[in-house]
Short mmCIF file of C-alpha atoms and ligand atoms in Angstrom, two decimals:
data_model
loop_
_atom_site.label_atom_id
_atom_site.label_comp_id
_atom_site.label_asym_id
_atom_site.label_seq_id
_atom_site.Cartn_x
_atom_site.Cartn_y
_atom_site.Cartn_z
CA MET B 1 11.05 -17.74 3.73
CA ARG B 2 9.27 -14.28 3.97
CA ASP B 3 10.77 -12.00 6.44
CA PRO B 4 8.26 -10.79 8.84
CA LEU B 5 9.38 -7.45 9.27
CA ALA B 6 10.11 -6.61 5.68
CA TYR B 7 6.70 -7.62 5.32
CA ARG B 8 4.96 -5.68 7.91
CA ARG B 9 6.41 -2.27 6.53
CA ARG B 10 5.45 -3.02 2.84
CA LEU B 11 1.11 -3.64 4.04
CA LEU B 12 1.71 -0.43 5.93
CA ALA B 13 3.75 1.34 2.64
CA ARG B 14 0.86 -0.05 0.74
CA ILE B 15 -1.89 0.70 3.18
CA LEU B 16 -0.80 4.35 3.15
CA HIS B 17 -0.23 4.98 -0.48
CA ILE B 18 -4.03 3.80 -1.01
CA ALA B 19 -5.22 5.70 2.10
CA GLY B 20 -3.26 8.80 1.84
CA ALA B 21 -3.63 9.89 -2.38
CA GLY B 22 -3.63 13.45 -2.93
CA SER B 23 -1.67 14.01 0.91
CA VAL B 24 1.56 14.78 1.02
CA ALA B 25 4.16 15.61 4.21
CA LEU B 26 2.00 13.60 5.81
CA GLY B 27 2.65 13.51 9.97
CA ALA B 28 1.02 12.68 13.43
CA ALA B 29 0.07 15.86 13.76
CA ARG B 30 -1.97 15.43 10.81
CA CYS B 31 -4.40 13.37 12.70
CA GLY B 32 -5.85 16.06 15.29
CA ALA B 33 -5.82 19.50 16.77
CA ARG B 34 -3.19 17.48 18.64
CA ALA B 35 0.44 17.66 18.08
CA SER B 36 1.06 14.71 19.52
CA LEU B 37 -0.71 11.64 20.21
CA PRO B 38 -0.33 9.18 22.92
CA GLY B 39 1.77 6.26 20.68
CA ASP B 40 3.35 8.65 18.30
CA ASP B 41 6.81 8.47 20.35
CA HIS B 42 7.91 5.11 18.57
CA SER B 43 8.08 6.69 15.23
CA LEU B 44 5.55 5.54 13.13
CA GLY B 45 4.86 8.76 11.25
CA THR B 46 5.56 7.80 7.94
CA SER B 47 5.35 9.44 4.49
CA ALA B 48 3.05 8.38 2.14
CA SER B 49 5.83 7.24 -0.36
CA GLY B 50 6.57 4.43 2.91
CA SER B 51 8.91 5.02 4.70
CA SER B 52 8.31 4.14 8.27
CA GLY B 53 9.41 3.55 11.89
CA LEU B 54 7.85 0.05 11.51
CA GLY B 55 9.68 -2.25 14.05
CA GLY B 56 9.46 -1.00 17.34
CA ALA B 57 8.18 -2.44 19.63
CA GLY B 58 6.51 -0.62 21.14
CA SER B 59 4.11 -1.06 24.41
CA SER B 60 2.32 1.70 23.25
CA GLY B 61 -0.41 2.18 20.78
CA ASN B 62 -4.18 3.67 19.80
CA VAL B 63 -6.14 3.31 16.82
CA GLY B 64 -7.36 7.17 15.61
CA GLY B 65 -9.91 8.38 16.64
CA SER B 66 -9.48 11.82 15.40
CA GLY B 67 -10.07 13.80 12.25
CA GLY B 68 -9.91 16.09 10.62
CA ASN B 69 -12.17 18.16 12.61
CA GLY B 70 -10.19 17.29 15.33
CA GLY B 71 -10.43 16.61 18.74
CA GLY B 72 -11.61 12.78 18.74
CA ILE B 73 -10.75 10.16 21.27
CA SER B 74 -7.49 7.71 21.76
CA PHE B 75 -6.72 5.14 24.01
CA THR B 76 -3.12 4.61 25.65
CA ILE B 77 -1.73 1.06 27.27
CA SER B 78 1.33 2.21 29.00
CA ALA B 79 4.51 0.25 30.72
CA THR B 80 3.39 2.48 34.25
CA SER B 81 1.36 5.51 33.02
CA ALA B 82 -0.67 7.01 31.13
CA SER B 83 -1.81 10.76 30.66
CA SER B 84 -4.81 13.20 29.88
CA THR B 85 -4.12 16.44 28.65
CA THR B 86 -6.58 16.70 26.53
CA GLY B 87 -9.62 15.71 28.76
CA VAL B 88 -11.21 13.56 26.00
CA THR B 89 -7.70 10.82 26.43
CA VAL B 90 -8.60 6.88 28.06
CA GLY B 91 -5.84 5.50 29.73
CA VAL B 92 -4.87 1.82 31.07
CA GLY B 93 -1.62 1.78 32.79
CA GLY B 94 0.44 -1.49 33.26
CA ALA B 95 -1.37 -4.22 30.61
CA ALA B 96 -0.91 -7.35 32.97
CA PRO B 97 1.42 -9.83 31.24
CA ASP B 98 -1.20 -12.92 31.60
CA GLY B 99 -3.40 -10.95 29.75
CA GLY B 100 -5.71 -10.87 33.13
CA PRO B 101 -7.16 -7.91 34.57
CA THR B 102 -5.15 -4.41 34.69
CA GLU B 103 -6.10 -1.46 37.12
CA GLY B 104 -5.05 2.09 35.37
CA ILE B 105 -6.78 6.17 35.49
CA ALA B 106 -9.60 6.33 32.78
CA CYS B 107 -10.43 10.46 32.28
CA ILE B 108 -13.50 10.87 30.59
CA PRO B 109 -15.31 14.74 29.56
CA PRO B 110 -17.66 15.77 32.28
CA THR B 111 -21.72 15.67 30.30
CA ALA B 112 -23.48 19.19 30.94
CA ASN B 113 -24.67 16.92 34.30
CA GLY B 114 -20.43 17.09 35.48
CA CYS B 115 -19.02 13.99 36.14
CA PRO B 116 -21.12 10.47 35.98
CA SER B 117 -20.42 8.68 40.03
CA ALA B 118 -18.68 5.80 39.97
CA ALA B 119 -21.24 3.27 39.22
CA GLY B 120 -22.28 5.01 35.94
CA ALA B 121 -19.57 5.82 34.77
CA VAL B 122 -18.01 2.47 33.38
CA ASP B 123 -20.51 2.52 30.08
CA PRO B 124 -18.79 5.88 29.35
CA ILE B 125 -16.02 4.74 29.60
CA ASN B 126 -16.05 2.51 26.99
CA ASN B 127 -17.86 4.52 24.47
CA ALA B 128 -15.03 6.43 24.57
CA LEU B 129 -12.08 4.03 24.50
CA ALA B 130 -11.09 3.33 21.59
CA ASN B 131 -8.66 0.27 21.46
CA PRO B 132 -10.88 -2.73 20.84
CA CYS B 133 -8.67 -5.18 22.69
CA PHE B 134 -9.22 -3.22 25.57
CA MET B 135 -12.35 -3.50 28.39
CA VAL B 136 -12.83 -1.03 30.93
CA VAL B 137 -15.19 -4.38 33.52
CA SER B 138 -15.16 -1.78 36.92
CA VAL B 139 -14.65 1.29 38.48
CA VAL B 140 -12.98 1.46 41.65
CA ALA B 141 -12.88 4.91 42.97
CA GLY B 142 -13.79 8.59 41.07
CA PRO B 143 -14.58 10.48 39.86
CA THR B 144 -11.55 13.44 40.52
CA ILE B 145 -11.26 15.80 37.99
CA GLU B 146 -7.48 16.68 36.63
CA ASN B 147 -6.98 19.31 33.92
CA GLY B 148 -11.14 19.44 33.56
CA ALA B 149 -11.73 15.53 33.25
CA CYS B 150 -13.47 12.89 34.74
CA CYS B 151 -11.07 10.95 35.97
CA TYR B 152 -11.17 7.09 37.90
CA ASP B 153 -9.75 4.79 39.09
CA VAL B 154 -10.42 1.12 36.36
CA ILE B 155 -10.76 -2.38 36.28
CA ALA B 156 -9.72 -3.03 32.29
CA GLN B 157 -9.74 -6.48 30.98
CA PRO B 158 -7.94 -7.37 28.00
CA PHE B 159 -9.68 -9.55 25.14
CA PRO B 160 -8.42 -11.39 21.78
CA CYS B 161 -9.33 -9.39 19.42
CA TYR B 162 -11.00 -11.53 16.60
CA VAL B 163 -9.43 -12.93 13.50
CA GLY B 164 -10.37 -11.81 9.94
CA ARG B 165 -14.05 -10.18 8.15
CA THR B 166 -16.35 -11.07 10.03
CA PHE B 167 -20.26 -11.34 9.32
CA PHE B 168 -21.91 -8.71 12.04
CA ILE B 169 -25.20 -8.06 11.96
CA ASP B 170 -28.01 -5.91 14.44
CA GLU B 171 -28.32 -9.13 16.04
CA GLY B 172 -24.41 -9.79 16.37
CA VAL B 173 -21.51 -12.01 15.26
CA VAL B 174 -23.09 -14.98 12.56
CA LYS B 175 -21.60 -18.14 12.19
CA ALA B 176 -22.53 -21.53 11.50
CA GLU B 177 -21.92 -24.97 13.66
CA LEU B 178 -19.99 -27.72 12.66
CA ARG B 179 -21.31 -30.95 12.12
CA ARG B 180 -19.75 -33.69 10.41
CA GLY B 181 -18.96 -33.36 6.74
CA PRO B 182 -16.92 -33.77 4.06
CA SER B 183 -17.95 -31.24 1.63
CA PHE B 184 -15.50 -28.22 2.86
CA CYS B 185 -12.61 -30.41 3.08
CA ALA B 186 -9.50 -29.09 0.75
CA GLY B 187 -6.37 -29.25 0.72
CA GLY B 188 -2.62 -31.38 2.97
CA ALA B 189 -3.60 -32.74 5.79
CA PRO B 190 -1.71 -32.64 9.22
CA ASP B 191 0.90 -34.26 10.82
CA ALA B 192 -1.23 -34.89 13.43
CA ALA B 193 0.67 -38.67 13.94
CA GLY B 194 2.09 -38.80 17.28
CA LEU B 195 0.70 -35.13 18.58
CA PRO B 196 -0.28 -35.50 22.46
CA GLU B 197 -4.24 -36.01 23.03
CA ALA B 198 -4.95 -32.16 24.01
CA THR B 199 -3.12 -31.07 21.96
CA ARG B 200 -4.57 -32.23 18.79
CA ARG B 201 -7.91 -31.51 19.99
CA ALA B 202 -6.81 -28.26 20.86
CA LEU B 203 -5.70 -28.15 16.96
CA ALA B 204 -8.63 -29.49 16.48
CA GLU B 205 -10.83 -27.26 17.68
CA ALA B 206 -8.92 -24.12 16.49
CA TRP B 207 -8.76 -24.73 13.08
CA ALA B 208 -12.57 -25.54 12.71
CA ARG B 209 -13.36 -22.51 14.82
CA ASP B 210 -10.99 -20.42 11.85
CA GLY B 211 -13.31 -23.07 9.11
CA LEU B 212 -16.47 -21.31 10.48
CA PHE B 213 -15.35 -17.97 10.81
CA GLU B 214 -14.45 -17.71 6.78
CA HIS B 215 -17.29 -19.78 6.40
CA ALA B 216 -18.89 -16.15 7.68
CA SER B 217 -16.20 -14.59 5.89
CA VAL B 218 -18.34 -15.24 2.29
CA ALA B 219 -21.17 -13.41 3.43
CA SER B 220 -19.51 -10.21 4.63
CA PHE B 221 -18.07 -9.84 0.86
CA SER B 222 -21.21 -10.97 -0.55
CA ARG B 223 -23.15 -8.68 0.91
CA PHE B 224 -21.01 -5.44 0.42
CA SER B 225 -20.99 -7.09 -3.26
CA MET B 226 -24.79 -5.97 -3.82
CA GLN B 227 -24.15 -2.71 -1.22
CA LEU B 228 -21.45 -1.05 -3.58
CA LEU B 229 -24.02 -2.35 -6.76
CA ALA B 230 -26.63 0.08 -5.24
CA LEU B 231 -23.91 2.48 -4.16
CA GLY B 232 -23.17 2.86 -8.03
CA ALA B 233 -19.42 1.69 -7.35
CA PRO B 234 -16.47 1.28 -9.14
CA ALA B 235 -15.82 -2.06 -11.41
CA ASP B 236 -12.61 -2.85 -10.23
CA LEU B 237 -13.89 -2.48 -6.06
CA ILE B 238 -16.71 -5.10 -7.27
CA ARG B 239 -14.91 -7.19 -9.38
CA ASP B 240 -12.28 -7.55 -6.25
CA THR B 241 -15.05 -8.53 -3.77
CA HIS B 242 -16.10 -11.11 -5.51
CA ALA B 243 -12.91 -12.76 -6.48
CA GLY B 244 -12.39 -11.99 -2.44
CA ALA B 245 -15.66 -13.85 -0.99
CA MET B 246 -14.03 -17.15 -3.48
CA ASP B 247 -10.65 -16.67 -1.81
CA GLU B 248 -13.16 -17.15 1.87
CA VAL B 249 -14.38 -20.62 0.62
CA ARG B 250 -10.77 -21.07 -0.18
CA HIS B 251 -10.09 -20.03 3.74
CA ALA B 252 -12.83 -22.31 4.85
CA GLU B 253 -12.72 -25.52 3.05
CA LEU B 254 -8.11 -25.63 4.10
CA CYS B 255 -8.81 -24.44 7.97
CA LEU B 256 -12.01 -27.60 8.24
CA GLY B 257 -9.15 -29.85 5.41
CA LEU B 258 -6.80 -28.96 8.11
CA ALA B 259 -9.46 -29.73 11.13
CA SER B 260 -10.24 -32.74 9.79
CA GLY B 261 -6.70 -33.51 10.49
CA TYR B 262 -6.86 -33.18 13.63
CA PHE B 263 -10.24 -35.12 14.72
CA GLY B 264 -9.69 -37.70 12.13
CA TYR B 265 -12.64 -37.13 10.53
CA PRO B 266 -13.82 -34.43 7.99
CA VAL B 267 -16.02 -32.22 9.47
CA GLU B 268 -17.93 -28.94 7.47
CA PRO B 269 -19.94 -25.80 9.05
CA ALA B 270 -23.72 -26.22 8.87
CA ALA B 271 -26.17 -23.96 7.94
CA LEU B 272 -25.44 -19.41 8.37
CA PRO B 273 -28.27 -19.25 10.96
CA ILE B 274 -28.99 -15.70 9.45
CA PRO B 275 -31.84 -14.49 11.54
CA ALA B 276 -33.35 -12.29 9.63
CA PRO B 277 -33.71 -10.65 5.54
CA ILE B 278 -30.63 -8.82 5.22
CA ALA B 279 -31.57 -5.50 3.86
CA ILE B 280 -29.75 -3.56 0.94
CA VAL B 281 -29.23 0.12 1.58
CA PRO B 282 -26.61 2.14 -0.57
CA ASP B 283 -26.29 4.27 2.60
CA LEU B 284 -22.83 4.96 2.32
CA PRO B 285 -21.38 6.49 5.28
CA ALA B 286 -22.81 3.86 6.87
CA ILE B 287 -21.01 0.49 4.52
CA ALA B 288 -18.10 2.43 5.44
CA ALA B 289 -18.33 2.34 8.74
CA GLU B 290 -18.53 -1.04 8.31
CA VAL B 291 -16.09 -1.73 5.73
CA ALA B 292 -13.62 -0.11 8.79
CA MET B 293 -14.16 -1.80 11.34
CA GLU B 294 -14.55 -5.62 9.16
CA GLY B 295 -12.10 -4.76 6.69
CA CYS B 296 -9.29 -1.90 7.91
CA ILE B 297 -9.18 -3.43 10.85
CA GLY B 298 -10.20 -7.19 10.55
CA GLU B 299 -8.45 -8.52 7.58
CA THR B 300 -5.60 -6.36 8.34
CA VAL B 301 -5.06 -7.77 12.16
CA ALA B 302 -5.78 -11.36 10.79
CA THR B 303 -3.26 -10.53 7.87
CA VAL B 304 -0.29 -10.14 10.34
CA GLN B 305 -1.80 -12.41 12.79
CA ALA B 306 -1.20 -15.16 9.85
CA LEU B 307 2.51 -13.54 8.47
CA ASP B 308 3.40 -14.42 12.85
CA ALA B 309 2.06 -17.82 12.80
CA LEU B 310 3.26 -18.39 9.70
CA ALA B 311 7.24 -17.40 10.62
CA ALA B 312 6.46 -20.44 14.46
CA ALA B 313 5.09 -23.12 12.10
CA THR B 314 6.70 -25.70 11.01
CA ASP B 315 4.20 -28.59 9.69
CA PRO B 316 4.44 -28.54 5.76
CA ALA B 317 0.32 -28.56 5.62
CA VAL B 318 -0.38 -25.37 8.13
CA ARG B 319 3.01 -23.31 6.40
CA ALA B 320 0.47 -23.59 2.53
CA VAL B 321 -2.80 -23.16 4.31
CA LEU B 322 -1.35 -19.70 6.26
CA GLU B 323 0.78 -18.70 3.27
CA ALA B 324 -2.54 -18.44 0.84
CA THR B 325 -3.45 -16.81 3.77
CA VAL B 326 -1.45 -14.32 4.28
CA GLU B 327 -1.61 -13.28 -0.05
CA ASP B 328 -5.24 -13.34 0.79
CA GLU B 329 -5.60 -11.59 3.16
CA THR B 330 -3.36 -8.75 2.17
CA ARG B 331 -5.38 -8.01 -0.93
CA HIS B 332 -8.33 -8.72 0.91
CA ALA B 333 -7.08 -5.86 3.65
CA GLU B 334 -6.47 -3.49 1.06
CA LEU B 335 -9.60 -3.60 -0.97
CA ALA B 336 -11.08 -2.27 2.10
CA TRP B 337 -8.93 0.93 2.44
CA ARG B 338 -9.38 0.93 -1.71
CA PHE B 339 -13.37 1.34 -0.66
CA LEU B 340 -12.73 3.54 2.41
CA ALA B 341 -10.59 6.25 0.07
CA TRP B 342 -13.45 5.67 -2.66
CA ALA B 343 -15.77 5.63 -0.05
CA VAL B 344 -13.77 9.27 1.94
CA ASP B 345 -13.99 11.13 -1.97
CA ALA B 346 -17.55 10.04 -2.54
CA GLY B 347 -19.43 10.48 0.72
CA GLY B 348 -18.50 13.99 2.18
CA ASP B 349 -18.80 14.80 5.77
CA ALA B 350 -20.55 12.23 6.40
CA THR B 351 -18.90 9.39 5.75
CA ARG B 352 -15.75 10.76 6.84
CA ALA B 353 -17.16 11.22 9.69
CA ALA B 354 -19.05 7.73 10.04
CA VAL B 355 -15.41 6.46 9.25
CA THR B 356 -13.44 8.48 12.64
CA GLU B 357 -16.72 7.57 14.59
CA ALA B 358 -15.93 3.70 13.21
CA PHE B 359 -12.57 3.39 14.05
CA ALA B 360 -12.96 5.04 17.69
CA SER B 361 -16.11 3.08 19.30
CA PHE B 362 -14.72 -0.46 17.61
CA ARG B 363 -15.69 -2.81 20.06
CA PRO B 364 -14.59 -6.97 19.83
CA PRO B 365 -16.95 -9.60 19.56
CA ALA B 366 -16.59 -11.73 23.08
CA PRO B 367 -13.35 -13.75 22.54
CA SER B 368 -13.93 -17.47 21.55
CA PRO B 369 -13.17 -20.06 24.40
CA GLU B 370 -9.58 -21.44 24.76
CA GLN B 371 -9.10 -24.66 26.57
CA LEU B 372 -5.14 -24.96 26.31
CA GLU B 373 -4.32 -27.40 29.67
CA GLY B 374 -2.50 -29.95 29.11
CA VAL B 375 -1.61 -28.76 25.99
CA ASP B 376 1.67 -28.46 23.98
CA LEU B 377 2.07 -24.97 22.95
CA ALA B 378 5.45 -25.42 21.19
CA LEU B 379 3.83 -27.76 18.93
CA TYR B 380 0.66 -25.53 18.95
CA ALA B 381 2.88 -23.24 17.06
CA ALA B 382 4.13 -25.40 15.35
CA HIS B 383 1.07 -26.48 13.96
CA GLY B 384 0.20 -22.38 12.62
CA ARG B 385 -1.74 -21.63 16.30
CA GLN B 386 -1.25 -18.67 18.47
CA VAL B 387 -2.71 -18.31 22.03
CA ALA B 388 -4.85 -15.58 22.23
CA VAL B 389 -2.47 -14.14 24.68
CA GLU B 390 -0.16 -13.34 21.58
CA ALA B 391 -3.07 -12.84 19.27
CA ARG B 392 -4.35 -10.41 20.98
CA ALA B 393 -0.28 -8.13 21.52
CA ILE B 394 -0.25 -8.64 17.47
CA ALA B 395 -3.11 -7.31 16.98
CA GLU B 396 -2.36 -4.62 19.46
CA ARG B 397 0.47 -3.84 17.48
CA THR B 398 -1.16 -3.63 14.33
CA LEU B 399 -3.60 -1.84 15.00
CA ALA B 400 -0.85 0.92 16.36
CA GLU B 401 1.15 -0.15 14.00
CA ILE B 402 -0.38 -0.34 11.08
CA VAL B 403 -4.06 0.97 11.06
CA ARG B 404 -3.53 3.70 12.86
CA PRO B 405 -1.58 5.25 10.42
CA GLY B 406 -3.90 3.97 7.80
CA VAL B 407 -6.59 5.78 9.08
CA CYS B 408 -4.22 9.35 9.65
CA ALA B 409 -3.89 8.35 6.09
CA LEU B 410 -7.77 8.23 5.41
CA LEU B 411 -8.43 11.44 7.11
CA SER B 412 -6.08 13.58 6.34
CA ARG B 413 -6.95 12.68 2.80
CA ARG B 414 -7.12 15.68 -0.52
CA ARG B 415 -9.43 14.28 -2.97
CA LEU B 416 -6.97 12.83 -6.18
CA ASP B 417 -9.68 13.21 -9.43
CA ARG B 418 -7.18 11.43 -11.90
CA CYS B 419 -9.88 12.26 -14.31
CA ALA B 420 -10.08 15.38 -13.92
CA ALA B 421 -8.87 17.55 -17.24
FE1 FE2 J 1 -9.86 -15.48 4.92
FE1 FE2 J 2 -10.29 -12.04 3.96
#
C-alpha cells in the first residue's frame, strides 16, 4: 500500500533535484524580488536535497510567475482575505467549499491610461491570474486605488483542472469522440455487477473521458518527439519521450477497458480530429512554454490525482490501472521537468522568459461536464473516481506544494555543466 504523503514528498524531492541542479540553498526568496510570496507560509521552502515541509493542508497556494528577473504575478486563495502589497498580486478570498462562485478582491497594476473600468477589468485580471483553477467571471465594483494598484470587487469561479498531458493546438484542446469497438480494450474487468444504474453510467463516462484524453496524450508526446529532434536535444530525452507515448497508448487501453466494463460493451476512440497540418518548428522558447503547461503542470497534477484516487479505490481492476498510472505519470512529469531544465540551460533569457510567462498565464480548458445526480459517491470513489471539486482541490494543492517549488528551483537554476573540463 502506498503512503500518499510519502510519495508526494519523494515526487517533490525528485522534481527539485531535476529542476534545481546547480542551485544551492534554494528558498522562496529566490523566486522573485520579494522576500516572501503568498503561500510561503506553509513551510514549502525546501532545499535541493529534498527536505521539505510538504504535508500541511494549506489553504493558500500559487504558481509562481516570477523569475530571476523579479516581479511577476502570484495568486492567493485564503480563508478570509487577500493581500496586495506589491501591486501585482491578484487575490480572491474565501473559496466556496462547494466549488461555486466566490467573492474576492483583485488588484492589478495600472496601465499607462490608469485603471481599467470595471467593465474592462475582467480580461486584464484574468490575464494576470496565475492560478489555473480560478477565473474571475465578473467585476462588481471598482476600481479603487490601494498601494498604487487598481483594485476591484470580483466574483470568481473555480474550475476543475484537467488531468494529464493534454494535446493543445492553436484551436484548443483536441481529443477524439468515443465509438463502439474493441481495439482499445485492455486490463482486467471491473466488478460492475450490482452497481446502481446511475453510478455505473457515471463510471463508464468518466473512465471513457479519461481514456480519450490519454489517447490524445499520445499525439502530444509524438509532436514533442519531433520537436526534440528538431532542437538537437539529447538522446535520453528523445528516448524517454517515445517511451512516454507508448505509455499513453497503454493508459488509453486501460481506461477504455474499464469504461467498456462499466458500459457493458467495448468502446474505443474514433479518429483524432486534427484540423490542420501540425508544424514542427524548432522554437525552443515556444516549445518550453508548451511543456511547462502540458507536462510540468498536467503530468505532475495527474500523478497526484491518480495517487489520491488509488488511496480510495477498492476495485482490483481499477487499482491495477491507477497503480500503473501513478508509476508512469511520475516518469512523464519528471521527463517534462528534465526537458525544461535542459531548455533553460540551452535557451538563455528568451526561454527563461517564455517559461516564466507560461506558468504565470496558464489557464485550464473548460471543465468536462459532470452529471452525478443519483450517483453513489462512495462507490464512485471505490471505483477510482474523484468528483470535480476533489480533483480541483488536489490540483491546487499540487500546484502549491510541488509545481511552484519546482518552478522556483528551475528559475533559480545555475547551469551545471558536468561535462566541462
Ligand atoms: Fe497518461
Ligand atoms: Fe502522461
